[in-house]
C-alpha cells in the first residue's frame, strides 16, 4: 500500500534526498574537482557506469546477508521483466565493467576513479541520506600490497584538503581461506557465549558473525572483550601482505591505528580493510578494502584481484572547513562588467565573449540598467575592478576600467582591453 501524500508532501524532495544549489552545489563540484585532480596525479583514469545495475550483480557481489542488499536496495522491475537496482555502491558495477570490456587484457593493474549518486533506503539523519554521493577509487588486476597503500594514501590526501583531522582505522581479514576459518572460529566463540549477547546479535551468529564484532550492544561489547582477532588468525602470506601495507603507510607518514573490530559491512572484503574517521563521533568519511574474490562470486571464471575505496562526499562536506573545496568556476572574479544604455547592453555579449576567450573571469548583471546599482553590487562582492561600458564607449569602441579602491579610471580601446587587463 502506498501512503497518501498531500500536495505539501509532493512539493518536497523524496525523503532522504535533497537539492543542491548555491554553496552546496559549488562545494560538491569543488570536491569532485579536487578529488579528480589528485587521483589523476596518482595515475587513476575516470570511468562512469550506469546508475542502474542488474540486481544479481549486487546481491552476489556485496552479499545477500548484508544490510545493504537485504534491507536498503531500491529495486526496479522493468516492463521487459529485468530486475535492476539503483546502485547502492560502486565496486560491483566497476568490476562488471572491467569484465565486460576485457580490461584484463590492458596493461595491469588498471587504476580507475568515479563519482556520482548512490542509493540506499536507510533511515535519514545527519550525514546519512537515501541519495548520497561517493568519490571512489578502484585498482584492478593486481594483488600487490603497495596498491593497498596507494589507495589509502590518495584517499587520505583528498580528505586532508577538508582541513579536518583525519584518522585512518585499519584491519586485515586475511585471504579467503583465513577469512572463512576466522568466521568459523567466531561462530564457535559466539555460540559458546550466545546467552550473553544482545538479542539482535544472537540472530547474527550463523548468518553474519563478523558483524557482531563491531556491535553497539552493551552486552555484546562485553563478550567482545575476549573475542579472537583476525590478525591473530593470519597465515604466513596474509601476515606478509599486511606487514608490507603497514611499512608503506609508515613510509608515507600516514597516521593509522589498528582496529580489531573493523570488518566493514560488505561481504567481498579480504586482507586489508580501512576507514577514514573524524571527530568525537568517529563518523566514517569513507572506507574501503581489498576484494580479490569479488569477480568469481559475481560469476566470472577468473580471479581479478582488486583494492578500492569510497569517500562519502555528503559527510565530508558537512564537516569540512567552509571554502575547503572551491571549484574553478567559483574562483572569485577580479572584474565586474557594467553596461549603460541600449547600445551598450546590446554590445555587451561581444565584450563578455572577448573576456571569456581570454579566460578572464568576469561577473555582471545584465538585467540592471542603473550605474550606481551596478557599482554597489561590485562593491558588495569586493571585486577590485569594474569594466564600464556606456553609450559613448559603445560608439567609440572603448571601455573604461575602474579601480574600485583607488576610484581611478582609464579608457581603453576594446581591441586592447584583454591585454591591458592581463597586465593589471
Ligand atoms: P561504504 O563504506 O558502504 O563502502 O561506503 C563508503 C562511504 O560512503 C561511507 O564511509 C560513508 O562516508 C558514505 N556513505 C555510505 N552510506 C551513506 C549514506 N546513506 N549517506 C551518506 N553517506 C553514506 C562502499 O560503498 C564500497 N564500495 C567502498 C569500496 C570501494 N570498497 C572497495 N572499493
Short mmCIF file of C-alpha atoms and ligand atoms in Angstrom, two decimals:
data_model
loop_
_atom_site.label_atom_id
_atom_site.label_comp_id
_atom_site.label_asym_id
_atom_site.label_seq_id
_atom_site.Cartn_x
_atom_site.Cartn_y
_atom_site.Cartn_z
CA UNK A 1 0.00 0.00 0.00
CA UNK A 2 1.37 3.40 -0.89
CA UNK A 3 0.79 6.14 1.67
CA UNK A 4 -1.45 9.02 0.55
CA UNK A 5 0.63 12.15 0.04
CA UNK A 6 -0.70 15.67 0.48
CA UNK A 7 0.22 18.37 -2.04
CA UNK A 8 2.61 19.78 0.58
CA UNK A 9 4.38 16.39 0.76
CA UNK A 10 4.61 16.15 -3.00
CA UNK A 11 6.25 19.57 -3.26
CA UNK A 12 9.20 18.32 -1.23
CA UNK A 13 12.06 16.14 -2.47
CA UNK A 14 11.60 12.44 -1.58
CA UNK A 15 12.65 11.56 1.98
CA UNK A 16 16.43 11.37 2.40
CA UNK A 17 17.05 13.15 -0.92
CA UNK A 18 17.85 16.82 -1.46
CA UNK A 19 18.56 19.60 -3.92
CA UNK A 20 21.98 21.13 -4.35
CA UNK A 21 22.19 24.83 -5.12
CA UNK A 22 24.22 27.87 -4.14
CA UNK A 23 27.09 26.86 -1.79
CA UNK A 24 26.06 23.20 -1.55
CA UNK A 25 26.19 22.87 -5.36
CA UNK A 26 29.58 24.51 -5.72
CA UNK A 27 31.27 22.83 -2.77
CA UNK A 28 30.22 19.42 -4.15
CA UNK A 29 31.56 20.39 -7.57
CA UNK A 30 34.76 21.67 -5.92
CA UNK A 31 35.18 18.42 -4.01
CA UNK A 32 34.93 16.31 -7.17
CA UNK A 33 37.37 18.63 -9.00
CA UNK A 34 39.97 18.36 -6.23
CA UNK A 35 39.48 14.59 -5.84
CA UNK A 36 39.83 14.08 -9.59
CA UNK A 37 42.94 16.26 -9.76
CA UNK A 38 44.67 14.26 -7.00
CA UNK A 39 43.52 10.87 -8.39
CA UNK A 40 44.77 11.71 -11.89
CA UNK A 41 48.11 12.78 -10.45
CA UNK A 42 48.47 9.30 -8.95
CA UNK A 43 47.66 7.58 -12.26
CA UNK A 44 43.91 6.93 -11.98
CA UNK A 45 41.66 7.42 -15.04
CA UNK A 46 37.98 8.29 -14.97
CA UNK A 47 35.11 5.87 -15.57
CA UNK A 48 31.35 6.29 -15.45
CA UNK A 49 29.00 3.33 -15.17
CA UNK A 50 25.17 3.36 -15.19
CA UNK A 51 23.20 4.27 -12.09
CA UNK A 52 21.22 1.04 -12.62
CA UNK A 53 22.80 -2.43 -12.48
CA UNK A 54 21.39 -5.97 -12.56
CA UNK A 55 20.16 -6.91 -9.12
CA UNK A 56 22.12 -10.19 -9.12
CA UNK A 57 25.46 -8.37 -9.57
CA UNK A 58 24.86 -6.55 -6.29
CA UNK A 59 23.32 -9.42 -4.34
CA UNK A 60 26.11 -11.82 -5.31
CA UNK A 61 28.89 -9.22 -5.10
CA UNK A 62 28.02 -7.34 -1.91
CA UNK A 63 26.31 -10.34 -0.29
CA UNK A 64 22.69 -11.36 0.35
CA UNK A 65 23.06 -11.16 4.13
CA UNK A 66 24.47 -7.63 4.24
CA UNK A 67 22.24 -4.73 5.36
CA UNK A 68 22.82 -3.03 2.00
CA UNK A 69 21.34 -5.91 -0.01
CA UNK A 70 18.80 -7.33 2.44
CA UNK A 71 17.26 -4.03 3.56
CA UNK A 72 18.44 -1.00 1.64
CA UNK A 73 18.31 -1.52 -2.12
CA UNK A 74 15.85 0.31 -4.38
CA UNK A 75 14.60 -2.38 -6.75
CA UNK A 76 13.06 -1.83 -10.16
CA UNK A 77 11.36 -4.35 -12.39
CA UNK A 78 11.38 -3.15 -16.00
CA UNK A 79 8.49 -3.67 -18.41
CA UNK A 80 10.57 -6.39 -20.05
CA UNK A 81 10.91 -8.18 -16.69
CA UNK A 82 14.58 -7.30 -15.94
CA UNK A 83 15.34 -6.94 -12.25
CA UNK A 84 17.52 -3.87 -11.77
CA UNK A 85 18.62 -1.88 -8.73
CA UNK A 86 19.64 1.71 -8.17
CA UNK A 87 23.32 1.15 -7.35
CA UNK A 88 23.92 1.18 -3.58
CA UNK A 89 27.72 1.19 -4.08
CA UNK A 90 30.21 1.35 -6.95
CA UNK A 91 32.64 -1.55 -6.75
CA UNK A 92 30.39 -4.31 -8.14
CA UNK A 93 29.48 -2.16 -11.17
CA UNK A 94 33.15 -1.30 -11.82
CA UNK A 95 34.08 -4.98 -11.68
CA UNK A 96 31.22 -5.77 -14.07
CA UNK A 97 32.57 -3.11 -16.45
CA UNK A 98 36.16 -4.40 -16.18
CA UNK A 99 34.97 -7.91 -17.16
CA UNK A 100 32.55 -6.73 -19.86
CA UNK A 101 35.20 -4.64 -21.66
CA UNK A 102 38.03 -7.15 -21.32
CA UNK A 103 40.13 -4.69 -19.29
CA UNK A 104 42.06 -7.77 -18.15
CA UNK A 105 43.95 -7.56 -21.46
CA UNK A 106 45.05 -3.95 -20.79
CA UNK A 107 48.37 -3.34 -19.03
CA UNK A 108 47.72 -4.32 -15.40
CA UNK A 109 46.76 -3.07 -12.93
CA UNK A 110 44.00 -0.72 -14.14
CA UNK A 111 43.58 2.42 -11.98
CA UNK A 112 40.04 3.85 -12.08
CA UNK A 113 38.21 6.70 -10.35
CA UNK A 114 34.49 7.51 -10.41
CA UNK A 115 31.90 9.65 -8.69
CA UNK A 116 28.21 10.28 -8.54
CA UNK A 117 24.97 9.42 -6.77
CA UNK A 118 24.34 6.16 -4.90
CA UNK A 119 21.12 4.99 -3.27
CA UNK A 120 20.37 3.23 -0.01
CA UNK A 121 16.97 3.07 1.68
CA UNK A 122 18.31 3.96 5.15
CA UNK A 123 16.81 5.98 7.98
CA UNK A 124 17.81 9.55 7.08
CA UNK A 125 19.78 11.57 9.66
CA UNK A 126 22.73 13.96 9.71
CA UNK A 127 25.33 12.57 7.28
CA UNK A 128 23.01 9.80 6.11
CA UNK A 129 20.88 10.17 3.02
CA UNK A 130 18.97 7.88 0.70
CA UNK A 131 20.61 9.51 -2.30
CA UNK A 132 24.20 10.24 -1.39
CA UNK A 133 27.40 10.91 -3.32
CA UNK A 134 30.63 8.98 -3.40
CA UNK A 135 34.01 9.51 -4.98
CA UNK A 136 35.62 6.12 -5.49
CA UNK A 137 38.96 4.62 -6.49
CA UNK A 138 39.50 1.05 -7.68
CA UNK A 139 42.75 -0.65 -8.72
CA UNK A 140 42.03 -3.91 -10.53
CA UNK A 141 44.24 -6.74 -11.74
CA UNK A 142 46.96 -6.97 -9.08
CA UNK A 143 47.21 -8.19 -5.50
CA UNK A 144 50.35 -6.19 -4.59
CA UNK A 145 50.40 -4.65 -1.11
CA UNK A 146 51.78 -1.35 -2.43
CA UNK A 147 48.42 -0.79 -4.17
CA UNK A 148 46.56 -1.04 -0.84
CA UNK A 149 48.89 1.67 0.45
CA UNK A 150 48.45 3.90 -2.64
CA UNK A 151 44.67 3.68 -2.32
CA UNK A 152 44.74 4.57 1.38
CA UNK A 153 47.26 7.36 0.69
CA UNK A 154 45.30 9.00 -2.15
CA UNK A 155 42.03 8.87 -0.15
CA UNK A 156 43.88 10.44 2.77
CA UNK A 157 45.27 13.26 0.59
CA UNK A 158 41.81 14.08 -0.78
CA UNK A 159 40.35 14.15 2.73
CA UNK A 160 43.20 16.28 4.14
CA UNK A 161 42.06 19.09 1.82
CA UNK A 162 38.96 19.36 4.03
CA UNK A 163 41.09 20.89 6.81
CA UNK A 164 39.84 18.17 9.19
CA UNK A 165 41.88 15.99 11.47
CA UNK A 166 41.61 12.63 9.70
CA UNK A 167 42.45 9.29 11.28
CA UNK A 168 42.82 6.00 9.40
CA UNK A 169 41.49 2.83 11.01
CA UNK A 170 42.90 -0.36 9.63
CA UNK A 171 42.45 -4.11 9.96
CA UNK A 172 43.08 -7.26 7.95
CA UNK A 173 40.70 -10.15 7.42
CA UNK A 174 43.38 -12.31 5.78
CA UNK A 175 42.94 -14.11 2.47
CA UNK A 176 39.74 -16.01 1.66
CA UNK A 177 40.89 -19.14 3.47
CA UNK A 178 41.78 -17.17 6.61
CA UNK A 179 38.56 -15.18 6.46
CA UNK A 180 36.47 -18.35 6.25
CA UNK A 181 38.40 -20.07 9.06
CA UNK A 182 38.11 -16.92 11.17
CA UNK A 183 34.35 -16.74 10.59
CA UNK A 184 34.06 -20.39 11.74
CA UNK A 185 36.16 -19.59 14.81
CA UNK A 186 33.93 -16.60 15.61
CA UNK A 187 30.77 -18.69 15.19
CA UNK A 188 32.07 -21.24 17.68
CA UNK A 189 33.10 -18.48 20.11
CA UNK A 190 29.75 -16.68 19.92
CA UNK A 191 27.80 -19.94 20.20
CA UNK A 192 29.62 -20.55 23.45
CA UNK A 193 28.57 -17.06 24.64
CA UNK A 194 25.17 -16.99 22.94
CA UNK A 195 23.13 -16.14 26.03
CA UNK A 196 25.41 -13.24 26.94
CA UNK A 197 24.91 -11.50 23.55
CA UNK A 198 22.26 -8.89 22.70
CA UNK A 199 19.13 -10.30 21.00
CA UNK A 200 19.96 -8.91 17.53
CA UNK A 201 23.48 -10.33 17.70
CA UNK A 202 22.24 -13.77 18.79
CA UNK A 203 20.36 -13.94 15.49
CA UNK A 204 23.54 -13.00 13.57
CA UNK A 205 25.74 -15.83 14.85
CA UNK A 206 25.07 -18.06 11.86
CA UNK A 207 24.33 -15.54 9.14
CA UNK A 208 26.99 -12.88 9.76
CA UNK A 209 29.22 -13.41 12.82
CA UNK A 210 31.74 -10.79 11.65
CA UNK A 211 29.15 -8.05 12.17
CA UNK A 212 28.90 -8.91 15.88
CA UNK A 213 32.50 -7.69 16.24
CA UNK A 214 31.54 -4.02 15.84
CA UNK A 215 28.19 -4.36 17.67
CA UNK A 216 26.95 -1.30 19.54
CA UNK A 217 25.03 -3.51 22.02
CA UNK A 218 26.44 -3.15 25.57
CA UNK A 219 26.03 -6.87 26.36
CA UNK A 220 27.75 -7.92 23.14
CA UNK A 221 30.55 -5.39 23.73
CA UNK A 222 31.37 -7.23 26.96
CA UNK A 223 31.55 -10.58 25.13
CA UNK A 224 33.81 -8.96 22.53
CA UNK A 225 36.44 -8.12 25.15
CA UNK A 226 37.72 -11.70 24.83
CA UNK A 227 36.91 -12.38 21.18
CA UNK A 228 39.70 -13.85 18.99
CA UNK A 229 41.14 -11.30 16.49
CA UNK A 230 41.56 -11.80 12.77
CA UNK A 231 45.18 -10.60 12.98
CA UNK A 232 45.80 -13.42 15.46
CA UNK A 233 44.45 -15.92 12.92
CA UNK A 234 46.55 -15.00 9.86
CA UNK A 235 48.56 -17.44 7.74
CA UNK A 236 52.02 -16.52 6.50
CA UNK A 237 51.04 -14.93 3.16
CA UNK A 238 48.29 -12.83 4.77
CA UNK A 239 50.60 -11.70 7.52
CA UNK A 240 53.31 -10.77 4.98
CA UNK A 241 50.78 -8.79 2.93
CA UNK A 242 49.58 -6.80 5.94
CA UNK A 243 53.12 -6.11 7.17
CA UNK A 244 54.04 -4.66 3.79
CA UNK A 245 50.95 -2.43 3.75
CA UNK A 246 51.93 -1.06 7.18
CA UNK A 247 55.52 -0.46 6.04
CA UNK A 248 54.35 1.54 3.01
CA UNK A 249 51.94 3.55 5.17
CA UNK A 250 54.74 4.30 7.65
CA UNK A 251 56.94 5.48 4.80
CA UNK A 252 54.14 7.77 3.57
CA UNK A 253 53.69 9.17 7.13
CA UNK A 254 50.02 8.23 7.25
CA UNK A 255 48.76 8.14 10.83
CA UNK A 256 46.80 4.91 11.30
CA UNK A 257 45.50 2.83 14.17
CA UNK A 258 44.75 -0.89 14.02
CA UNK A 259 41.17 -1.67 14.96
CA UNK A 260 40.47 -5.38 15.51
CA UNK A 261 36.70 -4.75 15.35
CA UNK A 262 36.79 -3.14 11.90
CA UNK A 263 35.18 -5.56 9.43
CA UNK A 264 33.02 -3.28 7.20
CA UNK A 265 29.51 -4.10 6.05
CA UNK A 266 30.19 -5.66 2.62
CA UNK A 267 30.96 -9.36 2.09
CA UNK A 268 33.58 -9.02 -0.63
CA UNK A 269 36.48 -7.91 1.55
CA UNK A 270 39.65 -9.93 2.18
CA UNK A 271 43.04 -8.77 3.51
CA UNK A 272 43.16 -5.01 4.15
CA UNK A 273 40.06 -3.12 5.29
CA UNK A 274 40.14 0.53 6.36
CA UNK A 275 38.06 3.55 7.22
CA UNK A 276 38.71 7.29 7.49
CA UNK A 277 37.37 8.70 10.71
CA UNK A 278 36.99 12.22 12.05
CA UNK A 279 35.63 13.87 15.17
CA UNK A 280 34.41 12.62 18.51
CA UNK A 281 31.54 10.63 17.00
CA UNK A 282 34.06 8.66 14.91
CA UNK A 283 31.95 9.17 11.82
CA UNK A 284 33.24 7.27 8.76
CA UNK A 285 34.00 9.75 5.98
CA UNK A 286 34.97 6.88 3.71
CA UNK A 287 36.22 3.34 3.66
CA UNK A 288 37.40 0.51 1.51
CA UNK A 289 39.45 -2.61 1.25
CA UNK A 290 40.70 -5.46 -0.90
CA UNK A 291 38.27 -7.71 -2.80
CA UNK A 292 40.33 -10.44 -4.53
CA UNK A 293 37.38 -12.89 -4.68
CA UNK A 294 34.69 -10.50 -5.98
CA UNK A 295 34.93 -11.31 -9.72
CA UNK A 296 34.39 -15.00 -9.06
CA UNK A 297 31.48 -14.51 -6.67
CA UNK A 298 29.90 -12.40 -9.44
CA UNK A 299 30.22 -15.43 -11.75
CA UNK A 300 33.43 -14.65 -13.69
CA UNK A 301 35.64 -17.64 -14.44
CA UNK A 302 38.90 -15.94 -13.39
CA UNK A 303 40.06 -14.20 -10.23
CA UNK A 304 40.52 -10.43 -10.60
CA UNK A 305 42.26 -9.07 -7.51
CA UNK A 306 41.33 -5.53 -6.57
CA UNK A 307 41.56 -2.80 -3.93
CA UNK A 308 39.50 0.35 -3.64
CA UNK A 309 37.66 2.90 -1.55
CA UNK A 310 34.56 5.04 -1.47
CA UNK A 311 34.54 8.54 0.06
CA UNK A 312 31.23 9.86 1.42
CA UNK A 313 31.03 13.29 -0.22
CA UNK A 314 27.89 14.48 1.67
CA UNK A 315 29.51 13.75 5.03
CA UNK A 316 32.87 15.23 4.10
CA UNK A 317 31.23 18.49 3.02
CA UNK A 318 29.09 18.62 6.16
CA UNK A 319 32.24 18.57 8.32
CA UNK A 320 34.85 20.27 6.08
CA UNK A 321 36.05 23.82 6.77
CA UNK A 322 33.95 26.34 4.80
CA UNK A 323 35.51 27.05 1.41
CA UNK A 324 37.81 24.00 1.61
CA UNK A 325 36.68 22.78 -1.81
CA UNK A 326 36.16 25.65 -4.26
CA UNK A 327 35.54 24.80 -7.91
CA UNK A 328 37.49 26.59 -10.65
CA UNK A 329 34.32 28.34 -11.92
CA UNK A 330 33.78 29.87 -8.47
CA UNK A 331 37.25 31.33 -8.09
CA UNK A 332 36.41 34.93 -7.41
CA UNK A 333 36.24 37.22 -10.43
CA UNK A 334 38.52 40.28 -10.42
CA UNK A 335 36.26 42.20 -12.82
CA UNK A 336 32.67 43.37 -12.77
CA UNK A 337 31.18 44.35 -16.11
CA UNK A 338 28.81 47.34 -16.05
CA UNK A 339 26.72 48.47 -19.04
CA UNK A 340 24.62 51.61 -19.52
CA UNK A 341 22.05 52.24 -22.23
CA UNK A 342 20.56 50.13 -25.01
CA UNK A 343 23.51 50.17 -27.48
CA UNK A 344 25.98 49.20 -24.78
CA UNK A 345 23.74 46.44 -23.42
CA UNK A 346 23.32 45.00 -26.93
CA UNK A 347 27.08 45.03 -27.48
CA UNK A 348 27.76 43.53 -24.04
CA UNK A 349 27.68 39.95 -25.30
CA UNK A 350 30.60 40.78 -27.58
CA UNK A 351 32.69 42.21 -24.73
CA UNK A 352 31.92 39.33 -22.37
CA UNK A 353 32.83 36.85 -25.10
CA UNK A 354 36.22 38.55 -25.66
CA UNK A 355 36.89 38.24 -21.91
CA UNK A 356 35.80 34.57 -21.86
CA UNK A 357 38.06 33.75 -24.82
CA UNK A 358 40.97 35.23 -22.83
CA UNK A 359 39.91 33.25 -19.73
CA UNK A 360 39.31 36.43 -17.74
CA UNK A 361 36.68 35.71 -15.08
CA UNK A 362 34.02 38.40 -15.04
CA UNK A 363 30.72 38.95 -13.24
CA UNK A 364 27.86 41.08 -14.46
CA UNK A 365 24.18 41.81 -14.00
CA UNK A 366 22.86 42.47 -17.48
CA UNK A 367 19.30 42.80 -16.22
CA UNK A 368 20.21 46.02 -14.38
CA UNK A 369 20.28 49.46 -16.04
CA UNK A 370 21.46 51.82 -13.36
CA UNK A 371 25.17 52.72 -12.84
CA UNK A 372 25.02 53.24 -9.07
CA UNK A 373 23.18 49.97 -8.59
CA UNK A 374 25.75 48.00 -10.62
CA UNK A 375 28.68 49.70 -8.86
CA UNK A 376 27.19 48.82 -5.49
CA UNK A 377 26.90 45.13 -6.49
CA UNK A 378 30.60 45.13 -7.46
CA UNK A 379 31.47 46.80 -4.13
CA UNK A 380 29.38 44.33 -2.15
CA UNK A 381 31.16 41.43 -3.82
CA UNK A 382 34.52 43.05 -3.13
CA UNK A 383 35.50 42.91 -6.81
CA UNK A 384 38.59 45.11 -7.32
CA UNK A 385 37.92 46.37 -10.89
CA UNK A 386 34.85 47.42 -12.87
CA UNK A 387 34.69 47.48 -16.67
CA UNK A 388 32.26 50.28 -17.54
CA UNK A 389 30.61 50.32 -20.96
CA UNK A 390 28.25 53.26 -21.68
CA UNK A 391 26.61 54.79 -24.81
CA UNK A 392 29.68 56.86 -25.64
CA UNK A 393 32.07 53.94 -25.19
CA UNK A 394 29.83 51.74 -27.36
CA UNK A 395 30.07 54.32 -30.19
CA UNK A 396 33.85 54.81 -29.78
CA UNK A 397 34.65 51.09 -29.31
CA UNK A 398 36.17 51.82 -25.91
CA UNK A 399 35.69 50.62 -22.33
CA UNK A 400 36.53 52.27 -19.01
CA UNK A 401 38.49 50.24 -16.48
CA UNK A 402 37.85 51.49 -12.97
CA UNK A 403 39.96 50.65 -9.93
CA UNK A 404 37.26 50.29 -7.28
CA UNK A 405 39.53 51.03 -4.29
CA UNK A 406 41.52 53.96 -5.70
CA UNK A 407 38.41 55.24 -7.53
CA UNK A 408 40.64 56.00 -10.53
CA UNK A 409 39.78 55.05 -14.10
CA UNK A 410 41.30 54.68 -17.58
CA UNK A 411 39.72 54.50 -21.06
CA UNK A 412 41.00 51.77 -23.33
CA UNK A 413 40.11 50.51 -26.84
CA UNK A 414 38.11 47.26 -26.89
CA UNK A 415 40.79 45.76 -29.14
CA UNK A 416 43.42 46.34 -26.39
CA UNK A 417 41.15 45.52 -23.44
CA UNK A 418 42.16 41.88 -22.84
CA UNK A 419 45.90 42.61 -22.98
CA UNK A 420 45.53 45.67 -20.71
CA UNK A 421 43.52 43.64 -18.18
CA UNK A 422 46.09 40.86 -18.10
CA UNK A 423 48.72 43.44 -17.09
CA UNK A 424 46.70 44.55 -14.07
P1 LIG B 1 30.78 2.01 2.19
O1 LIG B 1 31.55 2.03 3.46
O2 LIG B 1 29.48 1.29 2.19
O3 LIG B 1 31.75 1.39 1.08
O4 LIG B 1 30.55 3.50 1.71
C1 LIG B 1 31.64 4.41 1.62
C2 LIG B 1 31.29 5.73 2.30
O5 LIG B 1 30.09 6.25 1.73
C3 LIG B 1 30.97 5.61 3.79
O6 LIG B 1 32.15 5.64 4.57
C4 LIG B 1 30.16 6.89 4.02
O7 LIG B 1 31.00 8.00 4.21
C5 LIG B 1 29.42 7.04 2.70
N1 LIG B 1 28.02 6.60 2.85
C6 LIG B 1 27.55 5.34 2.87
N2 LIG B 1 26.21 5.32 3.02
C7 LIG B 1 25.82 6.62 3.10
C8 LIG B 1 24.55 7.29 3.26
N3 LIG B 1 23.42 6.62 3.33
N4 LIG B 1 24.55 8.64 3.31
C9 LIG B 1 25.70 9.35 3.20
N5 LIG B 1 26.91 8.77 3.04
C10 LIG B 1 26.98 7.43 3.00
C11 LIG B 1 31.42 1.22 -0.23
O8 LIG B 1 30.43 1.67 -0.75
C12 LIG B 1 32.46 0.46 -1.02
N6 LIG B 1 32.01 0.35 -2.43
C13 LIG B 1 33.82 1.15 -0.94
C14 LIG B 1 34.86 0.39 -1.68
C15 LIG B 1 35.33 0.68 -2.93
N7 LIG B 1 35.47 -0.70 -1.28
C16 LIG B 1 36.30 -1.11 -2.21
N8 LIG B 1 36.22 -0.30 -3.24
#
